[in-house]
């Protein structure tokens, strides 16, 4: 009987000890579980932030463009595409029209002194650019008189200047239209936002914020388009001015060469 009682007491003690040990283990692991859960949430939030930060400029621009709406955003994008097309075409044309005027003047002078007007005209014919064309027109009238050659150079210089400035006005037009379209989209977006407020009968921040954000996006993209095209426009104008200056200097040089050539022939 005592032995049975002792066994029961030992069993009871063991059961109680196991229960206390399990409870202690649960108490110790509970904070760890909570900590792990919190850490997982923080890791997920950090991953979301990293994903948002890793969103490139192109994706962010595309997202904002879609949020702005296809109506005015499409027109602003069309202005950018057409403006860039004209600007790139002008830049290529102007770069091809650029000539080393000093080398050309030296070659024409050497050909004029060695082979006459026909040899100088052949040099101009084999050279691209408006300066060579002006030289050719002046040399073509060299047999008549210096005044005739000078008038031909001045007249053809105006023609070449018109060729250089061709379609440049379209770039300036797109520069002016793009922000104006953006402002118009902003005004229409504000009107739409107030219409929603009037229909809802309540001044909800979500209605106002959403409408204003969409409205302002059109202005932002319009200004971006204008800034991009303005940079190209200024480069084109500077390039045209440089070529025109070379044309004027070349015209003066050509007249001086013709005067010297005619005086040499008289001697």
mmCIF file of C-alpha atoms in Angstrom:
data_model
loop_
_atom_site.group_PDB
_atom_site.id
_atom_site.type_symbol
_atom_site.label_atom_id
_atom_site.label_comp_id
_atom_site.label_asym_id
_atom_site.label_seq_id
_atom_site.Cartn_x
_atom_site.Cartn_y
_atom_site.Cartn_z
ATOM 1 C CA UNK A 1 0.000 0.000 0.000
ATOM 2 C CA UNK A 2 2.803 2.403 0.866
ATOM 3 C CA UNK A 3 4.598 1.420 -2.300
ATOM 4 C CA UNK A 4 1.468 2.186 -4.375
ATOM 5 C CA UNK A 5 1.044 5.482 -2.597
ATOM 6 C CA UNK A 6 4.682 6.335 -3.249
ATOM 7 C CA UNK A 7 4.295 5.489 -6.942
ATOM 8 C CA UNK A 8 1.205 7.685 -7.203
ATOM 9 C CA UNK A 9 3.005 10.559 -5.466
ATOM 10 C CA UNK A 10 5.997 10.207 -7.768
ATOM 11 C CA UNK A 11 3.721 10.059 -10.816
ATOM 12 C CA UNK A 12 1.843 13.131 -9.627
ATOM 13 C CA UNK A 13 5.071 15.010 -9.048
ATOM 14 C CA UNK A 14 6.329 14.033 -12.495
ATOM 15 C CA UNK A 15 3.063 15.138 -14.128
ATOM 16 C CA UNK A 16 3.118 18.446 -12.285
ATOM 17 C CA UNK A 17 6.778 18.935 -13.176
ATOM 18 C CA UNK A 18 6.140 18.205 -16.834
ATOM 19 C CA UNK A 19 3.213 20.622 -16.837
ATOM 20 C CA UNK A 20 5.290 23.351 -15.227
ATOM 21 C CA UNK A 21 8.122 22.701 -17.700
ATOM 22 C CA UNK A 22 5.735 22.889 -20.671
ATOM 23 C CA UNK A 23 4.237 26.100 -19.341
ATOM 24 C CA UNK A 24 7.687 27.554 -18.838
ATOM 25 C CA UNK A 25 8.637 26.587 -22.366
ATOM 26 C CA UNK A 26 5.486 28.182 -23.710
ATOM 27 C CA UNK A 27 6.170 31.333 -21.733
ATOM 28 C CA UNK A 28 9.725 31.456 -23.108
ATOM 29 C CA UNK A 29 8.709 30.766 -26.713
ATOM 30 C CA UNK A 30 5.753 33.162 -26.757
ATOM 31 C CA UNK A 31 7.859 36.322 -26.818
ATOM 32 C CA UNK A 32 10.034 34.750 -29.489
ATOM 33 C CA UNK A 33 6.925 34.034 -31.591
ATOM 34 C CA UNK A 34 5.690 37.581 -31.145
ATOM 35 C CA UNK A 35 9.113 38.956 -31.999
ATOM 36 C CA UNK A 36 9.338 36.771 -35.097
ATOM 37 C CA UNK A 37 5.866 37.875 -36.175
ATOM 38 C CA UNK A 38 6.777 41.529 -35.729
ATOM 39 C CA UNK A 39 10.065 40.990 -37.550
ATOM 40 C CA UNK A 40 8.251 39.320 -40.434
ATOM 41 C CA UNK A 41 5.882 42.277 -40.697
ATOM 42 C CA UNK A 42 8.766 44.712 -40.594
ATOM 43 C CA UNK A 43 10.635 42.688 -43.226
ATOM 44 C CA UNK A 44 7.568 42.666 -45.461
ATOM 45 C CA UNK A 45 7.150 46.414 -45.037
ATOM 46 C CA UNK A 46 10.841 46.948 -45.753
ATOM 47 C CA UNK A 47 10.549 44.758 -48.846
ATOM 48 C CA UNK A 48 7.615 46.838 -50.054
ATOM 49 C CA UNK A 49 9.594 50.029 -49.488
ATOM 50 C CA UNK A 50 12.580 48.599 -51.332
ATOM 51 C CA UNK A 51 10.316 47.552 -54.181
ATOM 52 C CA UNK A 52 8.856 51.042 -54.365
ATOM 53 C CA UNK A 53 12.327 52.595 -54.246
ATOM 54 C CA UNK A 54 13.571 50.189 -56.895
ATOM 55 C CA UNK A 55 10.851 51.426 -59.256
ATOM 56 C CA UNK A 56 12.872 53.091 -61.965
ATOM 57 C CA UNK A 57 12.393 56.547 -63.410
ATOM 58 C CA UNK A 58 10.889 55.100 -66.584
ATOM 59 C CA UNK A 59 8.270 53.093 -64.680
ATOM 60 C CA UNK A 60 7.464 56.027 -62.424
ATOM 61 C CA UNK A 61 7.068 58.316 -65.420
ATOM 62 C CA UNK A 62 4.826 55.784 -67.123
ATOM 63 C CA UNK A 63 2.718 55.442 -63.978
ATOM 64 C CA UNK A 64 2.252 59.193 -63.660
ATOM 65 C CA UNK A 65 1.477 59.485 -67.351
ATOM 66 C CA UNK A 66 -1.323 56.923 -67.047
ATOM 67 C CA UNK A 67 -2.677 58.656 -63.955
ATOM 68 C CA UNK A 68 -2.868 61.947 -65.838
ATOM 69 C CA UNK A 69 -5.421 60.563 -68.290
ATOM 70 C CA UNK A 70 -5.121 59.800 -72.005
ATOM 71 C CA UNK A 71 -6.954 62.892 -73.281
ATOM 72 C CA UNK A 72 -4.479 65.699 -72.690
ATOM 73 C CA UNK A 73 -1.505 63.458 -71.959
ATOM 74 C CA UNK A 74 -1.761 61.969 -75.437
ATOM 75 C CA UNK A 75 -1.785 65.413 -77.050
ATOM 76 C CA UNK A 76 1.198 66.541 -74.971
ATOM 77 C CA UNK A 77 3.060 63.352 -75.924
ATOM 78 C CA UNK A 78 2.238 63.994 -79.579
ATOM 79 C CA UNK A 79 3.740 67.488 -79.267
ATOM 80 C CA UNK A 80 6.907 65.959 -77.831
ATOM 81 C CA UNK A 81 7.208 63.363 -80.598
ATOM 82 C CA UNK A 82 6.594 65.824 -83.431
ATOM 83 C CA UNK A 83 8.847 68.454 -81.867
ATOM 84 C CA UNK A 84 11.684 65.979 -81.391
ATOM 85 C CA UNK A 85 11.266 64.691 -84.943
ATOM 86 C CA UNK A 86 11.593 68.192 -86.400
ATOM 87 C CA UNK A 87 14.447 69.093 -84.043
ATOM 88 C CA UNK A 88 16.456 65.958 -84.834
ATOM 89 C CA UNK A 89 15.938 66.472 -88.579
ATOM 90 C CA UNK A 90 17.180 70.062 -88.292
ATOM 91 C CA UNK A 91 20.174 69.059 -86.202
ATOM 92 C CA UNK A 92 21.213 66.429 -88.750
ATOM 93 C CA UNK A 93 20.745 68.889 -91.618
ATOM 94 C CA UNK A 94 22.707 71.633 -89.866
ATOM 95 C CA UNK A 95 25.564 69.302 -88.972
ATOM 96 C CA UNK A 96 25.782 68.171 -92.595
ATOM 97 C CA UNK A 97 25.711 71.819 -93.674
ATOM 98 C CA UNK A 98 28.668 72.727 -91.493
ATOM 99 C CA UNK A 99 31.809 73.307 -93.558
ATOM 100 C CA UNK A 100 35.380 74.148 -92.770
ATOM 101 C CA UNK A 101 35.207 77.592 -94.329
ATOM 102 C CA UNK A 102 38.914 78.338 -93.964
ATOM 103 C CA UNK A 103 39.927 75.186 -95.826
ATOM 104 C CA UNK A 104 37.274 75.804 -98.476
ATOM 105 C CA UNK A 105 38.421 79.404 -99.002
ATOM 106 C CA UNK A 106 42.025 78.250 -99.308
ATOM 107 C CA UNK A 107 41.105 75.540 -101.847
ATOM 108 C CA UNK A 108 38.989 77.951 -103.887
ATOM 109 C CA UNK A 109 41.731 80.568 -103.890
ATOM 110 C CA UNK A 110 44.358 78.049 -104.974
ATOM 111 C CA UNK A 111 42.078 76.713 -107.716
ATOM 112 C CA UNK A 112 41.226 80.231 -108.843
ATOM 113 C CA UNK A 113 44.882 81.237 -109.137
ATOM 114 C CA UNK A 114 45.955 78.020 -110.818
ATOM 115 C CA UNK A 115 43.010 77.040 -113.035
ATOM 116 C CA UNK A 116 40.750 80.046 -113.161
ATOM 117 C CA UNK A 117 37.063 80.388 -112.384
ATOM 118 C CA UNK A 118 36.097 76.978 -113.773
ATOM 119 C CA UNK A 119 38.536 75.174 -111.474
ATOM 120 C CA UNK A 120 37.257 77.134 -108.475
ATOM 121 C CA UNK A 121 33.666 76.288 -109.427
ATOM 122 C CA UNK A 122 34.625 72.616 -109.611
ATOM 123 C CA UNK A 123 35.952 72.770 -106.042
ATOM 124 C CA UNK A 124 32.679 74.333 -104.865
ATOM 125 C CA UNK A 125 30.647 71.756 -106.785
ATOM 126 C CA UNK A 126 32.414 68.917 -104.982
ATOM 127 C CA UNK A 127 31.873 70.469 -101.540
ATOM 128 C CA UNK A 128 28.615 70.240 -99.606
ATOM 129 C CA UNK A 129 27.082 73.014 -97.549
ATOM 130 C CA UNK A 130 25.602 76.500 -98.013
ATOM 131 C CA UNK A 131 29.009 78.210 -97.997
ATOM 132 C CA UNK A 132 30.141 76.214 -101.023
ATOM 133 C CA UNK A 133 26.839 77.008 -102.760
ATOM 134 C CA UNK A 134 27.330 80.727 -102.145
ATOM 135 C CA UNK A 135 30.860 80.501 -103.486
ATOM 136 C CA UNK A 136 29.569 78.769 -106.606
ATOM 137 C CA UNK A 137 26.914 81.420 -107.272
ATOM 138 C CA UNK A 138 29.431 84.206 -106.837
ATOM 139 C CA UNK A 139 31.962 82.533 -109.120
ATOM 140 C CA UNK A 140 29.237 81.897 -111.687
ATOM 141 C CA UNK A 141 28.737 85.685 -112.002
ATOM 142 C CA UNK A 142 32.430 86.503 -111.811
ATOM 143 C CA UNK A 143 32.762 86.998 -115.570
ATOM 144 C CA UNK A 144 30.117 89.725 -115.550
ATOM 145 C CA UNK A 145 31.305 92.101 -112.816
ATOM 146 C CA UNK A 146 32.146 92.278 -109.129
ATOM 147 C CA UNK A 147 28.817 93.954 -108.423
ATOM 148 C CA UNK A 148 26.912 91.158 -110.143
ATOM 149 C CA UNK A 149 28.849 88.557 -108.173
ATOM 150 C CA UNK A 150 28.178 90.408 -104.924
ATOM 151 C CA UNK A 151 24.444 90.649 -105.629
ATOM 152 C CA UNK A 152 24.320 86.946 -106.467
ATOM 153 C CA UNK A 153 26.095 86.094 -103.222
ATOM 154 C CA UNK A 154 23.735 88.245 -101.146
ATOM 155 C CA UNK A 155 20.607 86.906 -102.859
ATOM 156 C CA UNK A 156 21.624 83.262 -102.638
ATOM 157 C CA UNK A 157 22.721 83.798 -99.051
ATOM 158 C CA UNK A 158 19.142 84.723 -98.175
ATOM 159 C CA UNK A 159 17.916 81.567 -99.907
ATOM 160 C CA UNK A 160 20.356 79.427 -97.949
ATOM 161 C CA UNK A 161 19.362 81.101 -94.695
ATOM 162 C CA UNK A 162 15.745 80.195 -95.410
ATOM 163 C CA UNK A 163 16.805 76.582 -95.941
ATOM 164 C CA UNK A 164 18.621 76.573 -92.612
ATOM 165 C CA UNK A 165 15.604 77.967 -90.741
ATOM 166 C CA UNK A 166 13.109 75.668 -92.426
ATOM 167 C CA UNK A 167 10.607 74.035 -90.007
ATOM 168 C CA UNK A 168 12.287 75.600 -86.954
ATOM 169 C CA UNK A 169 9.103 77.573 -86.268
ATOM 170 C CA UNK A 170 7.291 74.284 -85.646
ATOM 171 C CA UNK A 171 9.601 73.523 -82.736
ATOM 172 C CA UNK A 172 8.833 76.908 -81.170
ATOM 173 C CA UNK A 173 5.119 76.247 -81.745
ATOM 174 C CA UNK A 174 5.277 72.946 -79.851
ATOM 175 C CA UNK A 175 7.232 74.656 -77.062
ATOM 176 C CA UNK A 176 4.379 77.133 -76.655
ATOM 177 C CA UNK A 177 1.540 74.630 -77.069
ATOM 178 C CA UNK A 178 2.756 71.926 -74.655
ATOM 179 C CA UNK A 179 2.514 73.938 -71.391
ATOM 180 C CA UNK A 180 -0.693 75.596 -72.585
ATOM 181 C CA UNK A 181 -2.258 72.175 -73.077
ATOM 182 C CA UNK A 182 -1.010 71.222 -69.629
ATOM 183 C CA UNK A 183 -2.625 74.283 -68.078
ATOM 184 C CA UNK A 184 -5.855 73.545 -69.922
ATOM 185 C CA UNK A 185 -5.820 69.987 -68.608
ATOM 186 C CA UNK A 186 -5.278 71.367 -65.097
ATOM 187 C CA UNK A 187 -8.248 73.718 -65.377
ATOM 188 C CA UNK A 188 -10.489 70.986 -66.754
ATOM 189 C CA UNK A 189 -9.319 68.615 -64.004
ATOM 190 C CA UNK A 190 -10.157 71.200 -61.348
ATOM 191 C CA UNK A 191 -13.610 71.666 -62.859
ATOM 192 C CA UNK A 192 -14.113 67.893 -62.815
ATOM 193 C CA UNK A 193 -13.024 67.739 -59.166
ATOM 194 C CA UNK A 194 -15.517 70.436 -58.175
ATOM 195 C CA UNK A 195 -18.240 68.670 -60.159
ATOM 196 C CA UNK A 196 -17.595 65.541 -58.106
ATOM 197 C CA UNK A 197 -17.774 67.530 -54.895
ATOM 198 C CA UNK A 198 -21.040 69.076 -56.002
ATOM 199 C CA UNK A 199 -22.466 65.684 -56.942
ATOM 200 C CA UNK A 200 -21.362 64.119 -53.647
ATOM 201 C CA UNK A 201 -22.695 67.044 -51.628
ATOM 202 C CA UNK A 202 -19.764 66.745 -49.278
ATOM 203 C CA UNK A 203 -16.247 68.172 -49.169
ATOM 204 C CA UNK A 204 -14.344 64.894 -49.057
ATOM 205 C CA UNK A 205 -10.538 65.194 -49.134
ATOM 206 C CA UNK A 206 -10.234 62.145 -51.364
ATOM 207 C CA UNK A 207 -12.344 63.721 -54.095
ATOM 208 C CA UNK A 208 -10.409 66.971 -53.994
ATOM 209 C CA UNK A 209 -6.954 65.384 -53.724
ATOM 210 C CA UNK A 210 -7.527 62.908 -56.540
ATOM 211 C CA UNK A 211 -8.869 65.503 -58.947
ATOM 212 C CA UNK A 212 -6.147 68.027 -58.176
ATOM 213 C CA UNK A 213 -3.396 65.399 -58.564
ATOM 214 C CA UNK A 214 -4.652 64.362 -61.989
ATOM 215 C CA UNK A 215 -5.012 68.006 -62.982
ATOM 216 C CA UNK A 216 -1.504 68.964 -61.934
ATOM 217 C CA UNK A 217 0.068 66.003 -63.736
ATOM 218 C CA UNK A 218 -0.916 67.477 -67.094
ATOM 219 C CA UNK A 219 0.849 70.722 -66.212
ATOM 220 C CA UNK A 220 3.979 68.870 -65.092
ATOM 221 C CA UNK A 221 4.222 66.866 -68.308
ATOM 222 C CA UNK A 222 3.500 69.948 -70.422
ATOM 223 C CA UNK A 223 6.355 71.795 -68.743
ATOM 224 C CA UNK A 224 8.683 68.796 -69.158
ATOM 225 C CA UNK A 225 7.938 68.677 -72.893
ATOM 226 C CA UNK A 226 8.518 72.427 -73.220
ATOM 227 C CA UNK A 227 11.846 72.228 -71.369
ATOM 228 C CA UNK A 228 13.113 69.346 -73.527
ATOM 229 C CA UNK A 229 12.143 71.040 -76.779
ATOM 230 C CA UNK A 230 13.543 74.387 -75.595
ATOM 231 C CA UNK A 231 16.980 72.828 -75.173
ATOM 232 C CA UNK A 232 16.904 71.462 -78.718
ATOM 233 C CA UNK A 233 15.544 74.771 -80.039
ATOM 234 C CA UNK A 234 18.341 76.799 -78.479
ATOM 235 C CA UNK A 235 20.940 74.413 -79.901
ATOM 236 C CA UNK A 236 19.393 74.723 -83.385
ATOM 237 C CA UNK A 237 19.308 78.525 -83.216
ATOM 238 C CA UNK A 238 22.931 78.649 -82.057
ATOM 239 C CA UNK A 239 23.936 76.314 -84.894
ATOM 240 C CA UNK A 240 22.098 78.435 -87.461
ATOM 241 C CA UNK A 241 23.737 81.609 -86.182
ATOM 242 C CA UNK A 242 27.153 79.974 -86.453
ATOM 243 C CA UNK A 243 26.563 78.873 -90.045
ATOM 244 C CA UNK A 244 25.161 82.285 -91.001
ATOM 245 C CA UNK A 245 28.252 83.980 -89.592
ATOM 246 C CA UNK A 246 30.433 81.632 -91.626
ATOM 247 C CA UNK A 247 28.365 82.467 -94.720
ATOM 248 C CA UNK A 248 28.830 86.213 -94.202
ATOM 249 C CA UNK A 249 32.568 85.856 -93.640
ATOM 250 C CA UNK A 250 32.843 83.597 -96.675
ATOM 251 C CA UNK A 251 30.971 86.130 -98.828
ATOM 252 C CA UNK A 252 33.401 88.883 -97.909
ATOM 253 C CA UNK A 253 36.348 86.556 -98.533
ATOM 254 C CA UNK A 254 34.988 85.557 -101.934
ATOM 255 C CA UNK A 255 34.548 89.151 -103.086
ATOM 256 C CA UNK A 256 38.101 89.929 -101.991
ATOM 257 C CA UNK A 257 39.381 86.903 -103.912
ATOM 258 C CA UNK A 258 37.519 87.925 -107.064
ATOM 259 C CA UNK A 259 38.836 91.478 -106.865
ATOM 260 C CA UNK A 260 42.384 90.183 -106.469
ATOM 261 C CA UNK A 261 41.888 87.715 -109.332
ATOM 262 C CA UNK A 262 40.589 90.382 -111.731
ATOM 263 C CA UNK A 263 43.387 92.766 -110.814
ATOM 264 C CA UNK A 264 45.910 89.995 -111.444
ATOM 265 C CA UNK A 265 44.394 89.280 -114.860
ATOM 266 C CA UNK A 266 44.648 92.962 -115.830
ATOM 267 C CA UNK A 267 48.320 92.983 -114.994
#
